[in-house]
PDB file of C-alpha atoms in Angstrom:
ATOM      1  CA  MET A   1      39.328  82.453  29.940  1.00 60.00           C
ATOM      2  CA  GLU A   2      35.743  81.182  30.394  1.00 67.00           C
ATOM      3  CA  GLN A   3      35.569  77.558  31.110  1.00 73.00           C
ATOM      4  CA  ASN A   4      34.247  75.276  28.089  1.00 88.00           C
ATOM      5  CA  LYS A   5      31.748  73.630  30.334  1.00 91.00           C
ATOM      6  CA  ASP A   6      30.887  70.587  28.514  1.00 95.00           C
ATOM      7  CA  LEU A   7      34.222  69.672  28.656  1.00 96.00           C
ATOM      8  CA  GLY A   8      34.709  70.542  31.325  1.00 95.00           C
ATOM      9  CA  ASP A   9      32.043  67.986  32.576  1.00 95.00           C
ATOM     10  CA  LEU A  10      33.488  65.295  30.014  1.00 96.00           C
ATOM     11  CA  MET A  11      36.553  65.394  31.767  1.00 97.00           C
ATOM     12  CA  ILE A  12      35.575  65.118  35.197  1.00 96.00           C
ATOM     13  CA  SER A  13      33.721  61.973  34.440  1.00 97.00           C
ATOM     14  CA  GLU A  14      37.000  60.733  33.065  1.00 97.00           C
ATOM     15  CA  GLY A  15      38.633  61.032  36.808  1.00 97.00           C
ATOM     16  CA  ALA A  16      39.844  64.868  35.474  1.00 97.00           C
ATOM     17  CA  ILE A  17      41.662  66.967  38.615  1.00 97.00           C
ATOM     18  CA  TYR A  18      41.378  70.341  38.357  1.00 96.00           C
ATOM     19  CA  GLY A  19      43.449  72.603  40.387  1.00 93.00           C
ATOM     20  CA  GLU A  20      41.060  75.783  39.018  1.00 87.00           C
ATOM     21  CA  GLU A  21      38.179  75.516  36.821  1.00 78.00           C
ATOM     22  CA  THR A  22      39.002  78.218  34.228  1.00 81.00           C
ATOM     23  CA  LYS A  23      42.640  76.433  33.698  1.00 91.00           C
ATOM     24  CA  PRO A  24      42.923  72.191  32.048  1.00 96.00           C
ATOM     25  CA  PRO A  25      42.552  69.472  34.929  1.00 97.00           C
ATOM     26  CA  LEU A  26      46.151  68.785  36.634  1.00 98.00           C
ATOM     27  CA  SER A  27      46.161  64.987  35.653  1.00 98.00           C
ATOM     28  CA  PHE A  28      43.404  62.726  35.474  1.00 98.00           C
ATOM     29  CA  GLY A  29      44.641  60.589  38.825  1.00 97.00           C
ATOM     30  CA  ASP A  30      47.849  59.179  37.521  1.00 98.00           C
ATOM     31  CA  ILE A  31      50.721  61.211  36.128  1.00 98.00           C
ATOM     32  CA  GLN A  32      53.466  58.461  35.893  1.00 98.00           C
ATOM     33  CA  LYS A  33      50.324  56.961  33.376  1.00 98.00           C
ATOM     34  CA  GLU A  34      50.118  59.808  31.608  1.00 98.00           C
ATOM     35  CA  TYR A  35      54.188  60.653  30.848  1.00 98.00           C
ATOM     36  CA  ALA A  36      54.160  56.833  29.358  1.00 98.00           C
ATOM     37  CA  ALA A  37      52.437  57.116  26.929  1.00 98.00           C
ATOM     38  CA  ALA A  38      53.806  60.216  25.580  1.00 98.00           C
ATOM     39  CA  ARG A  39      56.530  58.069  25.614  1.00 95.00           C
ATOM     40  CA  THR A  40      55.432  55.114  24.172  1.00 94.00           C
ATOM     41  CA  ASN A  41      51.873  55.476  23.163  1.00 97.00           C
ATOM     42  CA  ALA A  42      49.514  58.299  22.767  1.00 99.00           C
ATOM     43  CA  VAL A  43      48.216  61.120  24.955  1.00 99.00           C
ATOM     44  CA  ALA A  44      45.933  64.100  24.660  1.00 99.00           C
ATOM     45  CA  PHE A  45      46.420  67.586  26.631  1.00 99.00           C
ATOM     46  CA  ASP A  46      43.777  69.867  26.090  1.00 98.00           C
ATOM     47  CA  ILE A  47      45.539  73.210  25.390  1.00 98.00           C
ATOM     48  CA  SER A  48      43.025  75.013  24.860  1.00 97.00           C
ATOM     49  CA  ASN A  49      43.794  77.840  27.188  1.00 96.00           C
ATOM     50  CA  ARG A  50      46.797  79.135  25.198  1.00 98.00           C
ATOM     51  CA  SER A  51      46.569  82.907  23.433  1.00 98.00           C
ATOM     52  CA  LYS A  52      44.852  82.873  19.662  1.00 99.00           C
ATOM     53  CA  ILE A  53      44.847  86.016  17.775  1.00 99.00           C
ATOM     54  CA  GLU A  54      43.802  86.313  14.044  1.00 99.00           C
ATOM     55  CA  MET A  55      45.561  88.751  12.049  1.00 99.00           C
ATOM     56  CA  THR A  56      43.935  89.832   9.003  1.00 98.00           C
ATOM     57  CA  GLY A  57      44.580  92.684   5.883  1.00 98.00           C
ATOM     58  CA  PRO A  58      47.266  93.077   3.052  1.00 98.00           C
ATOM     59  CA  ASP A  59      50.349  94.545   4.946  1.00 98.00           C
ATOM     60  CA  VAL A  60      50.159  91.589   7.593  1.00 98.00           C
ATOM     61  CA  PRO A  61      53.209  89.433   6.859  1.00 98.00           C
ATOM     62  CA  ALA A  62      54.971  92.988   6.319  1.00 98.00           C
ATOM     63  CA  PHE A  63      54.113  94.470   9.254  1.00 98.00           C
ATOM     64  CA  LEU A  64      54.240  90.808  11.617  1.00 98.00           C
ATOM     65  CA  ASN A  65      58.174  90.584  10.193  1.00 98.00           C
ATOM     66  CA  ASN A  66      59.028  93.877  11.853  1.00 98.00           C
ATOM     67  CA  ILE A  67      58.081  93.029  14.959  1.00 97.00           C
ATOM     68  CA  CYS A  68      58.808  89.341  15.747  1.00 98.00           C
ATOM     69  CA  THR A  69      62.268  87.820  15.766  1.00 98.00           C
ATOM     70  CA  ASN A  70      61.702  85.306  12.664  1.00 98.00           C
ATOM     71  CA  GLN A  71      61.123  85.310   8.538  1.00 98.00           C
ATOM     72  CA  VAL A  72      57.417  85.263   8.588  1.00 98.00           C
ATOM     73  CA  ALA A  73      56.783  87.198   5.447  1.00 96.00           C
ATOM     74  CA  ASP A  74      57.008  84.233   3.190  1.00 94.00           C
ATOM     75  CA  LEU A  75      55.739  81.809   5.251  1.00 98.00           C
ATOM     76  CA  PRO A  76      53.753  79.800   2.384  1.00 98.00           C
ATOM     77  CA  LEU A  77      49.274  78.753   3.217  1.00 98.00           C
ATOM     78  CA  GLY A  78      50.213  76.057   5.707  1.00 98.00           C
ATOM     79  CA  GLY A  79      53.431  77.137   7.397  1.00 98.00           C
ATOM     80  CA  GLY A  80      54.437  77.856  10.326  1.00 98.00           C
ATOM     81  CA  CYS A  81      57.101  78.975  12.965  1.00 98.00           C
ATOM     82  CA  GLU A  82      58.342  80.198  16.219  1.00 99.00           C
ATOM     83  CA  ALA A  83      58.966  83.189  17.068  1.00 99.00           C
ATOM     84  CA  PHE A  84      59.666  86.034  19.524  1.00 99.00           C
ATOM     85  CA  LEU A  85      58.099  89.560  20.221  1.00 99.00           C
ATOM     86  CA  THR A  86      60.340  91.622  22.180  1.00 98.00           C
ATOM     87  CA  THR A  87      60.545  95.425  22.963  1.00 98.00           C
ATOM     88  CA  ALA A  88      63.519  97.211  21.779  1.00 97.00           C
ATOM     89  CA  LYS A  89      66.058  96.013  24.540  1.00 97.00           C
ATOM     90  CA  ALA A  90      65.323  92.131  23.300  1.00 97.00           C
ATOM     91  CA  LYS A  91      63.160  91.378  26.799  1.00 98.00           C
ATOM     92  CA  ALA A  92      60.963  89.336  26.301  1.00 98.00           C
ATOM     93  CA  VAL A  93      56.949  89.731  25.888  1.00 98.00           C
ATOM     94  CA  ALA A  94      56.105  86.501  23.886  1.00 98.00           C
ATOM     95  CA  HIS A  95      57.136  83.510  22.816  1.00 99.00           C
ATOM     96  CA  ILE A  96      54.785  82.590  20.015  1.00 99.00           C
ATOM     97  CA  ARG A  97      54.281  80.679  16.902  1.00 99.00           C
ATOM     98  CA  VAL A  98      52.681  82.188  13.800  1.00 99.00           C
ATOM     99  CA  TYR A  99      51.114  80.089  10.985  1.00 99.00           C
ATOM    100  CA  HIS A 100      49.477  81.614   7.319  1.00 99.00           C
ATOM    101  CA  ILE A 101      46.110  80.045   7.768  1.00 98.00           C
ATOM    102  CA  LEU A 102      43.436  80.419   5.217  1.00 97.00           C
ATOM    103  CA  LEU A 103      39.813  81.590   6.687  1.00 96.00           C
ATOM    104  CA  ALA A 104      36.580  80.162   5.852  1.00 92.00           C
ATOM    105  CA  ASP A 105      36.230  82.990   3.701  1.00 95.00           C
ATOM    106  CA  GLY A 106      38.459  82.383   1.559  1.00 95.00           C
ATOM    107  CA  ARG A 107      40.827  85.108   2.958  1.00 96.00           C
ATOM    108  CA  HIS A 108      44.084  84.737   3.779  1.00 97.00           C
ATOM    109  CA  ALA A 109      45.205  85.703   7.792  1.00 98.00           C
ATOM    110  CA  TYR A 110      48.218  84.678   9.748  1.00 99.00           C
ATOM    111  CA  TRP A 111      47.087  82.966  13.148  1.00 98.00           C
ATOM    112  CA  VAL A 112      49.830  83.886  16.791  1.00 99.00           C
ATOM    113  CA  ASP A 113      49.877  81.708  19.578  1.00 99.00           C
ATOM    114  CA  GLY A 114      51.040  82.055  22.664  1.00 98.00           C
ATOM    115  CA  ALA A 115      51.307  80.976  26.192  1.00 98.00           C
ATOM    116  CA  PRO A 116      48.334  81.104  28.174  1.00 97.00           C
ATOM    117  CA  GLY A 117      46.660  84.483  29.172  1.00 96.00           C
ATOM    118  CA  GLN A 118      49.120  86.482  27.369  1.00 97.00           C
ATOM    119  CA  ASN A 119      45.905  87.032  24.255  1.00 98.00           C
ATOM    120  CA  ARG A 120      45.576  91.155  26.101  1.00 98.00           C
ATOM    121  CA  LYS A 121      49.711  91.110  26.031  1.00 98.00           C
ATOM    122  CA  ILE A 122      49.963  89.941  22.426  1.00 98.00           C
ATOM    123  CA  GLU A 123      47.391  92.151  20.769  1.00 98.00           C
ATOM    124  CA  GLU A 124      48.320  95.452  23.120  1.00 98.00           C
ATOM    125  CA  HIS A 125      51.785  94.565  22.502  1.00 98.00           C
ATOM    126  CA  LEU A 126      50.905  94.539  18.240  1.00 98.00           C
ATOM    127  CA  ASP A 127      48.682  97.242  18.159  1.00 97.00           C
ATOM    128  CA  HIS A 128      51.215  99.430  20.197  1.00 97.00           C
ATOM    129  CA  TYR A 129      53.496  99.910  16.874  1.00 97.00           C
ATOM    130  CA  LEU A 130      50.516  99.457  14.117  1.00 97.00           C
ATOM    131  CA  ILE A 131      50.872 103.216  12.560  1.00 95.00           C
ATOM    132  CA  SER A 132      49.159 102.984   8.685  1.00 96.00           C
ATOM    133  CA  GLU A 133      49.479  99.533   8.031  1.00 97.00           C
ATOM    134  CA  GLN A 134      46.312  97.711   6.663  1.00 98.00           C
ATOM    135  CA  VAL A 135      46.725  95.013   9.574  1.00 98.00           C
ATOM    136  CA  SER A 136      43.238  94.188  11.707  1.00 98.00           C
ATOM    137  CA  PHE A 137      43.398  91.543  14.910  1.00 97.00           C
ATOM    138  CA  ALA A 138      40.614  89.024  16.465  1.00 98.00           C
ATOM    139  CA  ASP A 139      41.161  87.124  19.564  1.00 98.00           C
ATOM    140  CA  ARG A 140      40.458  83.495  18.725  1.00 98.00           C
ATOM    141  CA  THR A 141      41.427  82.532  21.873  1.00 97.00           C
ATOM    142  CA  ALA A 142      37.656  81.887  23.096  1.00 96.00           C
ATOM    143  CA  ASP A 143      36.027  80.326  19.590  1.00 97.00           C
ATOM    144  CA  TYR A 144      38.509  77.286  19.191  1.00 97.00           C
ATOM    145  CA  ALA A 145      39.563  74.373  21.180  1.00 98.00           C
ATOM    146  CA  GLN A 146      43.418  72.959  21.087  1.00 98.00           C
ATOM    147  CA  PHE A 147      44.685  69.554  21.926  1.00 99.00           C
ATOM    148  CA  LEU A 148      48.129  68.441  21.834  1.00 99.00           C
ATOM    149  CA  VAL A 149      48.358  64.475  21.313  1.00 99.00           C
ATOM    150  CA  MET A 150      51.676  63.400  22.015  1.00 99.00           C
ATOM    151  CA  GLY A 151      53.804  59.498  21.391  1.00 98.00           C
ATOM    152  CA  ALA A 152      54.957  57.234  19.463  1.00 97.00           C
ATOM    153  CA  GLU A 153      51.731  56.005  18.098  1.00 98.00           C
ATOM    154  CA  SER A 154      49.990  59.825  17.380  1.00 98.00           C
ATOM    155  CA  ARG A 155      50.371  60.216  14.209  1.00 98.00           C
ATOM    156  CA  ALA A 156      48.991  56.331  13.644  1.00 98.00           C
ATOM    157  CA  ILE A 157      45.729  57.180  15.965  1.00 98.00           C
ATOM    158  CA  ILE A 158      45.076  61.187  13.778  1.00 98.00           C
ATOM    159  CA  SER A 159      45.459  59.223  10.571  1.00 98.00           C
ATOM    160  CA  LYS A 160      42.598  57.149  11.207  1.00 98.00           C
ATOM    161  CA  LEU A 161      40.547  59.821  12.274  1.00 98.00           C
ATOM    162  CA  ILE A 162      40.835  61.496   9.700  1.00 98.00           C
ATOM    163  CA  GLN A 163      40.894  58.637   7.064  1.00 97.00           C
ATOM    164  CA  GLU A 164      44.485  58.975   5.262  1.00 97.00           C
ATOM    165  CA  GLU A 165      47.871  58.659   6.362  1.00 98.00           C
ATOM    166  CA  ILE A 166      48.977  62.450   7.340  1.00 97.00           C
ATOM    167  CA  PRO A 167      51.805  63.187   5.121  1.00 96.00           C
ATOM    168  CA  GLU A 168      55.483  64.012   6.278  1.00 96.00           C
ATOM    169  CA  LEU A 169      55.181  67.294   7.864  1.00 97.00           C
ATOM    170  CA  GLY A 170      57.423  70.437   8.458  1.00 97.00           C
ATOM    171  CA  LEU A 171      58.379  71.798  11.675  1.00 97.00           C
ATOM    172  CA  HIS A 172      54.833  73.940  12.468  1.00 98.00           C
ATOM    173  CA  GLN A 173      53.625  72.888   9.482  1.00 98.00           C
ATOM    174  CA  PHE A 174      49.943  71.993   9.665  1.00 98.00           C
ATOM    175  CA  LEU A 175      46.768  70.793   7.010  1.00 98.00           C
ATOM    176  CA  VAL A 176      43.052  70.916   7.536  1.00 98.00           C
ATOM    177  CA  ARG A 177      40.454  67.834   7.723  1.00 98.00           C
ATOM    178  CA  GLN A 178      37.780  66.221   8.445  1.00 97.00           C
ATOM    179  CA  LEU A 179      37.908  64.606  11.872  1.00 97.00           C
ATOM    180  CA  GLU A 180      35.592  61.582  11.929  1.00 93.00           C
ATOM    181  CA  ASP A 181      32.405  63.610  12.763  1.00 91.00           C
ATOM    182  CA  ALA A 182      33.858  66.410  14.439  1.00 92.00           C
ATOM    183  CA  GLY A 183      33.896  68.017  11.526  1.00 92.00           C
ATOM    184  CA  SER A 184      36.724  70.679   9.737  1.00 95.00           C
ATOM    185  CA  CYS A 185      40.386  70.317  12.215  1.00 98.00           C
ATOM    186  CA  GLN A 186      42.897  72.160  11.636  1.00 98.00           C
ATOM    187  CA  ILE A 187      46.164  69.956  12.118  1.00 99.00           C
ATOM    188  CA  ARG A 188      49.790  71.108  13.181  1.00 99.00           C
ATOM    189  CA  PHE A 189      52.495  68.758  13.527  1.00 98.00           C
ATOM    190  CA  GLU A 190      54.172  70.296  16.750  1.00 98.00           C
ATOM    191  CA  PRO A 191      57.363  67.588  18.244  1.00 96.00           C
ATOM    192  CA  ASP A 192      58.242  70.419  20.598  1.00 94.00           C
ATOM    193  CA  PHE A 193      59.134  68.133  23.271  1.00 96.00           C
ATOM    194  CA  ASN A 194      61.424  65.785  21.252  1.00 94.00           C
ATOM    195  CA  ILE A 195      58.403  63.380  21.080  1.00 97.00           C
ATOM    196  CA  PRO A 196      56.207  62.876  18.007  1.00 97.00           C
ATOM    197  CA  ALA A 197      53.481  65.747  18.394  1.00 98.00           C
ATOM    198  CA  TYR A 198      50.307  66.771  16.904  1.00 99.00           C
ATOM    199  CA  GLU A 199      48.340  69.771  17.769  1.00 99.00           C
ATOM    200  CA  ILE A 200      44.957  69.585  17.186  1.00 99.00           C
ATOM    201  CA  VAL A 201      42.627  72.529  16.855  1.00 98.00           C
ATOM    202  CA  CYS A 202      39.096  73.359  16.605  1.00 98.00           C
ATOM    203  CA  LEU A 203      35.615  74.951  16.941  1.00 97.00           C
ATOM    204  CA  LYS A 204      35.051  75.462  20.585  1.00 97.00           C
ATOM    205  CA  SER A 205      31.805  73.376  19.840  1.00 96.00           C
ATOM    206  CA  ARG A 206      33.139  70.669  18.525  1.00 97.00           C
ATOM    207  CA  SER A 207      35.860  70.119  21.420  1.00 98.00           C
ATOM    208  CA  VAL A 208      33.813  67.294  23.344  1.00 98.00           C
ATOM    209  CA  ARG A 209      33.640  65.339  19.301  1.00 98.00           C
ATOM    210  CA  VAL A 210      37.178  65.510  18.853  1.00 98.00           C
ATOM    211  CA  TRP A 211      37.959  64.330  22.715  1.00 98.00           C
ATOM    212  CA  ASN A 212      36.056  61.474  22.280  1.00 98.00           C
ATOM    213  CA  ALA A 213      37.105  60.295  18.982  1.00 98.00           C
ATOM    214  CA  LEU A 214      40.837  60.436  20.364  1.00 98.00           C
ATOM    215  CA  ILE A 215      39.497  58.428  23.888  1.00 98.00           C
ATOM    216  CA  SER A 216      37.975  55.925  21.916  1.00 97.00           C
ATOM    217  CA  HIS A 217      41.043  54.989  19.734  1.00 98.00           C
ATOM    218  CA  GLY A 218      43.063  54.492  23.275  1.00 98.00           C
ATOM    219  CA  VAL A 219      44.493  58.162  23.439  1.00 99.00           C
ATOM    220  CA  ILE A 220      45.536  58.243  27.493  1.00 99.00           C
ATOM    221  CA  PRO A 221      44.007  61.466  28.591  1.00 99.00           C
ATOM    222  CA  GLY A 222      46.389  63.879  30.648  1.00 99.00           C
ATOM    223  CA  GLY A 223      46.823  66.647  32.468  1.00 98.00           C
ATOM    224  CA  THR A 224      49.495  69.484  33.059  1.00 98.00           C
ATOM    225  CA  ASP A 225      51.498  68.162  35.698  1.00 98.00           C
ATOM    226  CA  ALA A 226      52.870  65.290  33.225  1.00 98.00           C
ATOM    227  CA  LEU A 227      52.766  67.891  30.205  1.00 98.00           C
ATOM    228  CA  ASP A 228      54.853  70.292  32.753  1.00 98.00           C
ATOM    229  CA  ILE A 229      57.513  67.558  33.333  1.00 97.00           C
ATOM    230  CA  LEU A 230      57.500  66.441  29.704  1.00 97.00           C
ATOM    231  CA  ARG A 231      58.404  70.348  28.796  1.00 97.00           C
ATOM    232  CA  VAL A 232      60.978  70.792  31.586  1.00 95.00           C
ATOM    233  CA  GLU A 233      62.655  67.970  30.355  1.00 94.00           C
ATOM    234  CA  ALA A 234      63.177  68.961  26.421  1.00 94.00           C
ATOM    235  CA  GLY A 235      63.973  72.111  27.583  1.00 94.00           C
ATOM    236  CA  TYR A 236      61.331  73.968  26.462  1.00 96.00           C
ATOM    237  CA  PRO A 237      60.990  77.584  28.612  1.00 97.00           C
ATOM    238  CA  GLU A 238      57.116  78.538  29.635  1.00 96.00           C
ATOM    239  CA  ALA A 239      56.255  81.900  30.143  1.00 96.00           C
ATOM    240  CA  GLY A 240      56.452  83.149  33.673  1.00 94.00           C
ATOM    241  CA  LYS A 241      58.488  80.114  34.502  1.00 95.00           C
ATOM    242  CA  GLU A 242      61.629  80.294  32.119  1.00 95.00           C
ATOM    243  CA  ILE A 243      60.012  83.286  30.614  1.00 97.00           C
ATOM    244  CA  GLU A 244      59.608  86.990  32.448  1.00 96.00           C
ATOM    245  CA  GLU A 245      59.903  90.657  31.018  1.00 95.00           C
ATOM    246  CA  THR A 246      63.345  90.834  32.327  1.00 96.00           C
ATOM    247  CA  THR A 247      64.283  88.020  30.432  1.00 97.00           C
ATOM    248  CA  PHE A 248      67.185  88.876  27.034  1.00 97.00           C
ATOM    249  CA  ILE A 249      66.065  86.559  24.726  1.00 97.00           C
ATOM    250  CA  PRO A 250      69.238  85.207  23.874  1.00 96.00           C
ATOM    251  CA  GLU A 251      69.230  83.883  27.577  1.00 96.00           C
ATOM    252  CA  LEU A 252      66.820  81.257  26.007  1.00 96.00           C
ATOM    253  CA  ASN A 253      69.052  79.165  23.867  1.00 95.00           C
ATOM    254  CA  ARG A 254      66.426  79.394  21.059  1.00 95.00           C
ATOM    255  CA  ALA A 255      68.537  81.333  18.152  1.00 94.00           C
ATOM    256  CA  MET A 256      68.027  78.187  15.439  1.00 95.00           C
ATOM    257  CA  GLN A 257      64.525  77.630  16.496  1.00 97.00           C
ATOM    258  CA  ALA A 258      62.729  81.330  17.131  1.00 98.00           C
ATOM    259  CA  ILE A 259      65.554  84.049  15.956  1.00 98.00           C
ATOM    260  CA  CYS A 260      66.830  84.552  12.161  1.00 97.00           C
ATOM    261  CA  SER A 261      70.029  85.706  11.554  1.00 93.00           C
ATOM    262  CA  THR A 262      69.441  86.807   7.840  1.00 93.00           C
ATOM    263  CA  LYS A 263      66.364  89.333   7.760  1.00 92.00           C
ATOM    264  CA  GLY A 264      66.271  92.625   7.422  1.00 90.00           C
ATOM    265  CA  CYS A 265      65.699  95.425  10.826  1.00 95.00           C
ATOM    266  CA  TYR A 266      63.014  93.747  13.302  1.00 97.00           C
ATOM    267  CA  LEU A 267      62.422  95.703  16.857  1.00 97.00           C
ATOM    268  CA  GLY A 268      64.886  94.430  18.906  1.00 97.00           C
ATOM    269  CA  GLN A 269      67.143  93.035  16.253  1.00 97.00           C
ATOM    270  CA  GLU A 270      70.313  94.997  17.402  1.00 96.00           C
ATOM    271  CA  PRO A 271      71.033  93.779  21.297  1.00 96.00           C
ATOM    272  CA  ILE A 272      70.301  90.551  19.470  1.00 96.00           C
ATOM    273  CA  VAL A 273      73.302  90.680  17.511  1.00 95.00           C
ATOM    274  CA  MET A 274      75.464  92.132  19.318  1.00 94.00           C
ATOM    275  CA  ALA A 275      75.603  89.199  21.796  1.00 92.00           C
ATOM    276  CA  ARG A 276      75.815  86.799  18.787  1.00 90.00           C
ATOM    277  CA  ASP A 277      78.450  88.678  17.523  1.00 90.00           C
ATOM    278  CA  ARG A 278      79.912  88.408  21.804  1.00 87.00           C
ATOM    279  CA  GLY A 279      79.523  85.109  21.321  1.00 79.00           C
ATOM    280  CA  GLN A 280      78.195  84.961  25.002  1.00 77.00           C
ATOM    281  CA  VAL A 281      75.844  86.075  27.379  1.00 86.00           C
ATOM    282  CA  ASN A 282      75.843  86.182  30.775  1.00 83.00           C
ATOM    283  CA  ARG A 283      73.429  83.287  31.217  1.00 88.00           C
ATOM    284  CA  ILE A 284      71.860  80.704  29.433  1.00 89.00           C
ATOM    285  CA  LEU A 285      69.116  77.938  29.524  1.00 89.00           C
ATOM    286  CA  PHE A 286      69.758  74.345  29.177  1.00 82.00           C
ATOM    287  CA  GLY A 287      69.366  70.828  30.327  1.00 79.00           C
ATOM    288  CA  LEU A 288      72.053  68.821  32.689  1.00 76.00           C
ATOM    289  CA  VAL A 289      71.280  64.991  32.407  1.00 74.00           C
ATOM    290  CA  LEU A 290      72.432  63.260  35.939  1.00 73.00           C
ATOM    291  CA  GLU A 291      74.258  60.117  36.571  1.00 74.00           C
ATOM    292  CA  ILE A 292      73.292  59.252  40.138  1.00 71.00           C
ATOM    293  CA  LEU A 293      75.201  56.433  41.193  1.00 64.00           C
ATOM    294  CA  VAL A 294      73.363  53.973  43.508  1.00 62.00           C
ATOM    295  CA  LEU A 295      75.595  52.920  46.508  1.00 60.00           C
ATOM    296  CA  ARG A 296      74.127  49.739  48.497  1.00 60.00           C
ATOM    297  CA  LEU A 297      75.638  49.500  51.868  1.00 58.00           C
ATOM    298  CA  ASN A 298      75.604  46.223  53.951  1.00 59.00           C
ATOM    299  CA  VAL A 299      74.653  47.121  57.682  1.00 56.00           C
ATOM    300  CA  ARG A 300      75.291  44.768  60.205  1.00 55.00           C
ATOM    301  CA  GLY A 301      73.773  45.025  63.920  1.00 48.00           C
TER     302      GLY A 301
END
């Protein structure tokens, strides 16, 4: 993905430390502070490199419903859900979120949001199963910026920026509002890490204004190092780490969030249902909380 130079230059001026030019910053010099802000105040992460595929056409709801693990055919406008794209043997292709959006020209569309670097893979997978359905794809990854605002104060701060109280949103629900001088933005409720959090999606050309608005209202800038700590603590899987092409979807322990057990047939359904009915898989992703006993030794010389 091509770097957003204006946003990158701004972040460097704020102390951003980069590992690779085309990826978000690793940190802003104090990972502990960034992590703490997510737990107490508010921190913003640049996640603009996440994959974004726009799907349009009258057959999109039914087509996508037949390809992914969750029920998306009846998503209301402004609704979203977590899902997986899989092979016929239920091996992981992509971990996605699906949103029902309204385009500027009034057309309804579905937006598929995935891990960084998977935009081409997602589009090719969907296109492979497209036969005669009226469905079109557009890769919007480079067109939009995306920020994750996380922490106890995230809702209050964003409410100030849009000059109205954000209503109670369900998981993955979103609204579209004007954000100060940055114009129209999509604001999603995304507490995936068990912390209050919202994603702000805007045109790339508005990214600097959105970032400046957040920082000017007391949001701490954060990098991927702190974000990854929060992700691991929440047990949230990531492509290239916990999710690989050989990963069997039930092993990821996301059935409650990403797999619908009552929908009709979909790609990969049979092995997923068989694993559910057996009541076990060979391995499963879960977290451990360790209580560490600190022993103090009196050493006499």
